[in-house]
């Protein structure tokens, strides 16, 4: 069977940026920044992206493109008859953990988009009112469940369209739009009197705030944001043409993702300061604080609609990538039709998402290691499974694959001389620095 490929260079890039840019940038990053000391967190985060995530990104890219296979098939092809296929299976199953709870927040975005369209957030509402509304909404039973179901169904429908028709067409139009929209909100926020304090919070680091928990949170966030360790970038890379330059593509994606997170924070934090709101926003930051900001903006009603639409689109393009890992596996390894594969993944992710959604309300007493089910899955994925997945992938590339094969893939058979020079630095990082650093962080997370 001939594998479907992306139609254009821009299309693949947008699909990968689409996987990276998502709720992680607009919902998770701003509240992580506000909870972990502002600029200090951002500084550690940037170091994590460039020093640790880039080599992992290269590793996923190399495995995916070299094998031209789904996450499971990739390890079987590159290391036939070895236990590495279990790593492949891990990379296929693990994304389902994120997909399930991601879909719940995606569903919140749908509901807030609906609220923005009908209610408008334009009246003189108070912050308390919005807080109570959010708490009441997420702890209710049906409205969030409906959102979750709609979100997962939409993702499924796009995936039935396949790589070129569905994923590529969607990402190409939506990702540039998203950047423009969030950028315009950030520009408006910058004009608010009192916004400068927010910029100081974001960009003037207080180094004394950096501790082990800030480092662990920044690293978890960087894996989450760049979709690493879960076979998603590996799967997308398997559709990338052999002519692409792995180093420049990965760097473009990582930098776009970083810039997007920074723009999203610039859209939110300065306004939080200008209006004297609570900087410890927590996971509700986007859903409680932003509507308040919109209510004070000129044309705020319209901006609110556009923002929640953007949030939804960002969430969809990431969910698509999480979903595609399992679909590619079922289609290629189990010879299933795309439709059937999409239906099977739906039937696994939907019920898990239902438990996540109910864990804010009816099931809030059900705790796993002291966390409600939703938080448990979030921590399990970002702090443990993604770290473990990344560790295994770098070990695979650094120790199992032949140096010559890795070199060939990274330099397109030696034709990219710049990459050949870079490889001298990348190789020892892949073999020694990255595995050691990830291992240390993984163990410190366990303690
Ligand atoms: N990177 C996505 C975000 O920032 O929202 C989330 C994500 C997508 C994580 C795909 C992991 C993944 F495999």
XYZ file of C-alpha atoms and ligand atoms in Angstrom:
460
model
C 0.000 0.000 0.000
C 1.373 3.397 -0.947
C 1.622 5.692 2.032
C -0.155 8.975 1.880
C 2.171 11.967 2.106
C 1.734 15.619 2.788
C 1.322 17.620 -0.419
C 3.557 20.577 0.341
C 6.418 21.646 2.507
C 4.306 24.380 4.055
C 1.549 21.857 4.751
C 3.759 19.494 6.780
C 5.286 22.370 8.698
C 1.869 23.754 9.537
C 0.618 20.337 10.648
C 3.638 19.962 12.962
C 3.294 23.508 14.255
C -0.401 22.698 14.654
C 0.466 19.711 16.827
C 2.833 21.759 18.956
C 0.729 24.904 19.288
C -2.373 24.126 21.263
C -3.963 24.340 24.655
C -0.438 23.886 25.981
C 0.461 27.371 24.746
C -2.752 29.224 25.377
C -4.131 27.498 28.448
C -1.271 25.642 30.182
C 1.729 27.929 29.558
C 0.228 31.198 30.908
C -0.943 29.563 34.133
C 2.341 27.712 34.594
C 4.137 31.058 34.182
C 1.877 32.751 36.702
C 2.155 29.898 39.211
C 5.914 29.430 38.928
C 7.332 32.899 39.247
C 6.909 34.568 35.848
C 10.148 35.427 34.035
C 12.225 32.918 36.030
C 10.014 30.100 34.747
C 10.221 31.445 31.187
C 14.003 31.529 31.357
C 14.268 27.900 32.481
C 11.642 26.974 29.920
C 13.651 28.508 27.065
C 16.778 26.650 28.218
C 14.803 23.383 28.297
C 13.507 23.965 24.764
C 16.896 24.623 23.203
C 19.197 22.408 25.235
C 17.039 19.336 25.812
C 13.996 19.370 23.600
C 15.787 20.107 20.336
C 17.906 16.928 20.414
C 14.811 14.891 21.315
C 12.963 16.536 18.481
C 15.773 15.587 16.086
C 15.645 12.022 17.417
C 11.889 11.675 16.785
C 12.304 13.222 13.374
C 15.113 10.827 12.474
C 13.212 7.707 13.571
C 9.993 8.798 11.837
C 11.468 9.879 8.544
C 13.984 7.076 8.272
C 11.342 4.406 8.819
C 8.458 6.098 6.961
C 6.224 4.193 9.370
C 3.815 4.653 12.237
C 5.293 4.717 15.755
C 5.037 0.948 16.257
C 6.202 -0.004 12.761
C 9.116 2.433 12.995
C 10.851 0.578 15.821
C 10.129 -2.780 14.223
C 11.595 -1.648 10.936
C 14.715 -0.062 12.385
C 15.357 -2.743 15.016
C 13.599 -5.895 13.771
C 13.092 -8.775 16.159
C 14.040 -6.789 19.269
C 12.129 -5.623 22.317
C 12.103 -2.084 20.911
C 8.719 -2.780 19.392
C 7.299 -2.405 22.913
C 8.568 1.158 22.936
C 6.680 1.612 19.704
C 3.557 0.218 21.295
C 4.033 2.575 24.235
C 4.240 5.482 21.798
C 0.969 4.356 20.246
C -0.985 3.877 23.471
C 0.350 6.766 25.586
C -1.101 9.613 23.466
C -4.551 8.324 24.354
C -4.012 9.583 27.916
C -3.559 13.155 26.715
C -6.182 12.897 23.984
C -8.829 11.926 26.556
C -8.369 14.860 28.884
C -7.353 17.261 26.134
C -10.730 16.671 24.567
C -12.397 17.742 27.827
C -10.681 21.148 27.748
C -11.353 21.330 24.015
C -14.992 20.858 24.999
C -14.754 23.745 27.481
C -13.531 25.928 24.604
C -16.567 24.933 22.549
C -18.868 25.842 25.433
C -17.077 29.142 26.046
C -17.232 29.926 22.348
C -20.960 29.339 22.599
C -21.171 31.559 25.703
C -19.188 34.260 23.885
C -21.581 34.106 20.930
C -24.756 34.241 22.992
C -23.873 36.100 26.163
C -20.985 38.111 24.807
C -19.006 38.767 28.031
C -19.668 42.401 27.196
C -21.815 43.455 30.136
C -20.299 44.931 33.244
C -19.645 41.536 34.769
C -17.456 41.040 37.828
C -14.545 38.674 38.248
C -16.437 36.858 41.041
C -19.298 36.230 38.700
C -16.996 34.697 36.096
C -15.214 32.577 38.718
C -18.514 31.193 39.962
C -19.676 30.584 36.412
C -16.516 28.622 35.560
C -16.593 26.569 38.780
C -20.295 25.824 38.282
C -19.748 24.886 34.646
C -16.852 22.461 35.023
C -18.424 20.722 38.010
C -21.724 20.177 36.233
C -22.447 16.895 34.490
C -23.953 17.433 31.069
C -22.619 20.650 29.536
C -18.903 19.680 29.756
C -19.749 16.144 28.595
C -21.525 17.520 25.571
C -18.494 19.724 24.821
C -16.109 16.760 25.156
C -18.231 14.627 22.833
C -18.533 17.360 20.204
C -14.811 18.046 20.322
C -13.765 14.414 19.917
C -16.312 13.885 17.147
C -15.029 16.912 15.222
C -11.459 15.644 15.536
C -12.580 12.221 14.318
C -14.350 13.682 11.298
C -11.288 15.668 10.214
C -9.163 12.533 10.543
C -11.438 10.477 8.352
C -10.447 12.969 5.625
C -6.870 11.654 5.807
C -3.475 13.296 5.827
C -3.684 15.534 2.794
C -7.380 16.319 2.646
C -7.987 16.573 6.372
C -4.916 17.368 8.424
C -2.971 19.397 5.898
C -5.812 21.504 4.533
C -7.028 22.360 8.030
C -3.628 23.315 9.434
C -2.556 25.424 6.458
C -5.422 27.861 6.816
C -5.968 27.854 10.517
C -2.487 28.158 11.998
C -1.528 31.491 10.384
C -4.953 32.902 11.337
C -4.432 31.875 14.920
C -1.104 33.689 15.161
C -2.615 36.872 13.793
C -5.506 36.827 16.200
C -3.509 36.229 19.370
C -0.964 38.791 18.228
C -3.665 41.429 17.829
C -5.003 40.748 21.329
C -1.443 41.100 22.658
C -0.997 44.426 20.876
C -4.208 45.765 22.411
C -3.213 44.535 25.890
C 0.121 46.319 25.583
C -1.668 49.653 25.260
C -3.463 49.311 28.617
C -2.314 51.658 31.363
C -0.480 49.537 33.932
C 0.437 46.832 31.394
C 4.146 47.438 31.894
C 4.067 45.699 35.267
C 2.870 42.598 33.448
C 5.798 42.803 31.047
C 8.192 43.100 33.978
C 6.609 39.989 35.500
C 7.075 38.132 32.213
C 10.512 39.297 31.175
C 12.538 40.402 34.213
C 13.615 37.191 35.901
C 14.096 36.943 39.643
C 16.689 34.154 39.659
C 16.072 33.368 43.336
C 12.717 31.905 42.303
C 14.356 29.079 40.347
C 14.137 25.827 42.293
C 13.657 22.127 41.574
C 9.902 22.455 41.209
C 10.233 25.327 38.712
C 12.704 23.237 36.673
C 10.490 20.155 36.720
C 7.427 22.193 35.744
C 9.324 23.957 32.938
C 10.635 20.702 31.542
C 7.236 18.991 31.693
C 5.739 22.013 29.960
C 8.364 21.999 27.221
C 7.731 18.313 26.424
C 4.001 18.899 26.481
C 4.193 21.971 24.305
C 6.464 20.438 21.691
C 4.464 17.187 21.663
C 7.579 15.147 22.459
C 7.977 11.598 23.700
C 4.572 10.461 22.496
C 5.226 9.382 18.958
C 3.271 12.297 17.480
C 6.191 14.151 15.942
C 7.632 10.781 14.945
C 4.420 9.892 13.125
C 4.194 13.271 11.363
C 7.882 13.096 10.478
C 7.202 9.784 8.759
C 5.133 11.712 6.208
C 7.889 14.271 5.588
C 9.740 14.102 2.286
C 13.351 12.906 2.213
C 14.404 16.276 0.833
C 13.451 18.235 3.951
C 16.141 19.537 6.256
C 15.470 18.000 9.682
C 17.461 20.598 11.596
C 15.811 23.659 10.082
C 12.303 22.157 10.133
C 12.558 21.145 13.808
C 14.029 24.488 14.772
C 11.338 26.398 12.885
C 8.636 24.399 14.669
C 10.194 24.794 18.117
C 10.767 28.525 17.672
C 7.242 29.088 16.325
C 5.864 27.222 19.319
C 7.950 29.242 21.759
C 6.982 32.542 20.140
C 3.344 31.555 20.259
C 3.514 30.770 23.992
C 5.192 34.114 24.616
C 2.619 36.007 22.550
C -0.206 34.221 24.387
C 1.321 35.251 27.723
C 1.687 38.826 26.458
C -1.982 38.782 25.558
C -2.957 37.688 29.058
C -0.517 38.693 31.821
C -0.197 42.458 31.193
C -3.990 42.694 31.237
C -4.115 40.742 34.496
C -1.832 43.378 36.038
C -3.556 46.332 34.396
C -6.905 45.277 35.859
C -5.408 44.281 39.210
C -6.522 40.648 38.903
C -5.070 37.669 40.715
C -1.808 36.515 39.093
C -2.140 33.019 40.555
C -4.809 32.245 37.955
C -4.398 28.458 37.848
C -5.988 26.308 35.160
C -8.970 28.646 35.016
C -6.844 31.625 33.889
C -8.036 31.481 30.307
C -11.646 30.803 31.203
C -12.104 33.144 34.189
C -9.664 35.998 33.700
C -9.773 36.465 29.944
C -13.552 36.861 29.681
C -13.235 39.635 32.261
C -10.572 41.313 30.130
C -12.756 40.943 27.039
C -15.642 42.573 28.894
C -13.484 45.688 29.294
C -12.132 45.787 25.731
C -13.554 47.795 22.876
C -15.257 45.275 20.591
C -14.628 42.798 23.434
C -17.633 40.708 22.435
C -16.164 40.094 19.021
C -12.645 39.518 20.356
C -14.034 36.947 22.812
C -15.673 35.026 19.988
C -12.492 35.119 17.909
C -10.340 34.120 20.873
C -12.350 31.062 21.850
C -12.540 30.107 18.201
C -8.744 30.345 18.053
C -8.411 28.294 21.242
C -10.658 25.671 19.741
C -8.701 25.536 16.490
C -5.393 25.286 18.336
C -6.818 22.459 20.436
C -8.154 20.665 17.372
C -4.887 20.672 15.431
C -3.089 19.193 18.455
C -5.810 16.636 19.146
C -5.618 15.576 15.504
C -1.931 14.736 15.949
C -2.590 12.752 19.130
C -5.371 10.867 17.384
C -3.345 10.224 14.199
C -0.696 8.206 16.067
C -3.226 5.475 16.879
C -4.970 5.698 13.522
C -1.699 5.326 11.559
C -0.874 2.266 13.685
C -4.228 0.553 13.136
C -4.303 1.316 9.403
C -0.740 0.208 8.688
C -0.207 -2.608 11.174
C -3.711 -4.038 11.433
C -4.817 -3.317 7.860
C -7.917 -1.501 8.987
C -9.773 1.079 6.982
C -9.189 4.663 8.131
C -12.818 4.987 9.170
C -12.741 1.900 11.356
C -9.453 2.962 12.950
C -10.883 6.391 13.765
C -13.958 4.747 15.323
C -11.858 2.423 17.490
C -9.703 5.228 18.899
C -12.894 7.186 19.591
C -14.360 4.290 21.544
C -11.275 4.194 23.799
C -10.655 7.913 24.287
C -14.269 8.984 24.776
C -15.038 6.976 27.961
C -11.722 7.966 29.570
C -12.559 11.600 28.755
C -15.975 11.141 30.372
C -14.321 10.120 33.653
C -11.955 13.130 33.368
C -14.834 15.485 32.819
C -16.880 14.077 35.696
C -13.862 14.225 38.001
C -14.489 17.976 38.421
C -17.978 17.325 39.754
C -19.824 14.066 40.443
C -16.606 12.018 40.642
C -14.515 14.592 42.519
C -14.197 12.273 45.524
C -12.499 9.614 43.443
C -8.815 10.421 44.043
C -5.730 8.718 42.640
C -2.583 9.482 44.673
C -4.385 12.531 46.047
C -5.394 13.893 42.635
C -8.719 13.966 40.876
C -8.656 11.780 37.767
C -8.104 14.735 35.394
C -5.067 16.066 37.298
C -3.750 12.540 37.673
C -3.764 12.013 33.895
C -2.232 15.452 33.250
C 0.631 14.858 35.700
C 1.097 11.255 34.617
C 1.481 12.360 30.992
C 3.513 15.554 31.218
C 5.756 14.607 34.141
C 6.264 10.884 33.631
C 5.096 9.268 30.391
C 6.403 11.976 28.038
C 9.709 12.038 29.888
C 9.941 8.257 29.696
C 9.005 8.233 25.997
C 11.622 10.892 25.215
C 14.271 9.014 27.179
C 13.616 5.803 25.265
C 13.649 7.547 21.892
C 17.001 9.277 22.493
C 18.508 6.044 23.789
C 17.242 4.292 20.683
C 18.785 6.832 18.328
C 21.997 7.304 20.309
C 22.709 3.675 21.193
C 20.682 1.322 19.019
C 20.797 2.981 15.615
C 24.064 3.029 13.706
C 25.919 6.337 13.823
C 26.160 6.312 10.026
C 22.388 5.872 9.614
C 21.646 8.693 12.025
C 24.185 10.873 10.228
C 22.681 10.038 6.821
C 19.190 10.893 7.938
C 20.225 14.092 9.672
C 22.284 15.314 6.722
C 20.185 13.883 3.843
C 22.927 11.464 2.898
C 25.717 13.911 3.644
C 24.431 16.551 1.229
C 23.627 19.150 3.894
C 27.037 20.381 4.970
C 25.704 22.692 7.697
C 23.900 19.747 9.300
C 27.043 17.633 9.005
C 28.894 20.201 11.120
C 26.008 20.448 13.590
C 25.971 16.671 13.865
C 29.303 16.714 15.710
C 27.541 18.539 18.514
C 24.204 16.738 18.261
C 25.608 13.199 18.426
C 27.260 13.402 21.867
C 24.237 15.267 23.188
C 21.975 12.481 21.930
C 24.149 9.749 23.392
C 25.184 11.204 26.720
C 23.811 14.591 27.716
C 20.142 14.142 26.827
C 19.637 10.650 28.314
C 21.458 11.619 31.507
C 19.587 14.887 31.947
C 16.216 13.291 31.255
C 17.018 10.427 33.612
C 17.914 12.820 36.423
C 14.703 14.764 35.917
C 12.653 11.595 35.654
C 14.033 10.263 38.928
C 13.656 13.606 40.699
C 10.022 13.672 39.569
C 9.515 10.261 41.133
C 10.905 11.352 44.505
N 1.584 20.236 22.126
C 0.176 20.278 22.418
C -0.138 21.576 23.145
O 0.775 22.331 23.467
O -1.302 21.832 23.402
C -0.292 19.112 23.228
C 0.218 17.793 22.752
C -0.049 17.366 21.466
C 0.976 17.024 23.594
C 0.470 16.155 21.020
C 1.477 15.816 23.180
C 1.213 15.400 21.903
F 1.700 14.244 21.527
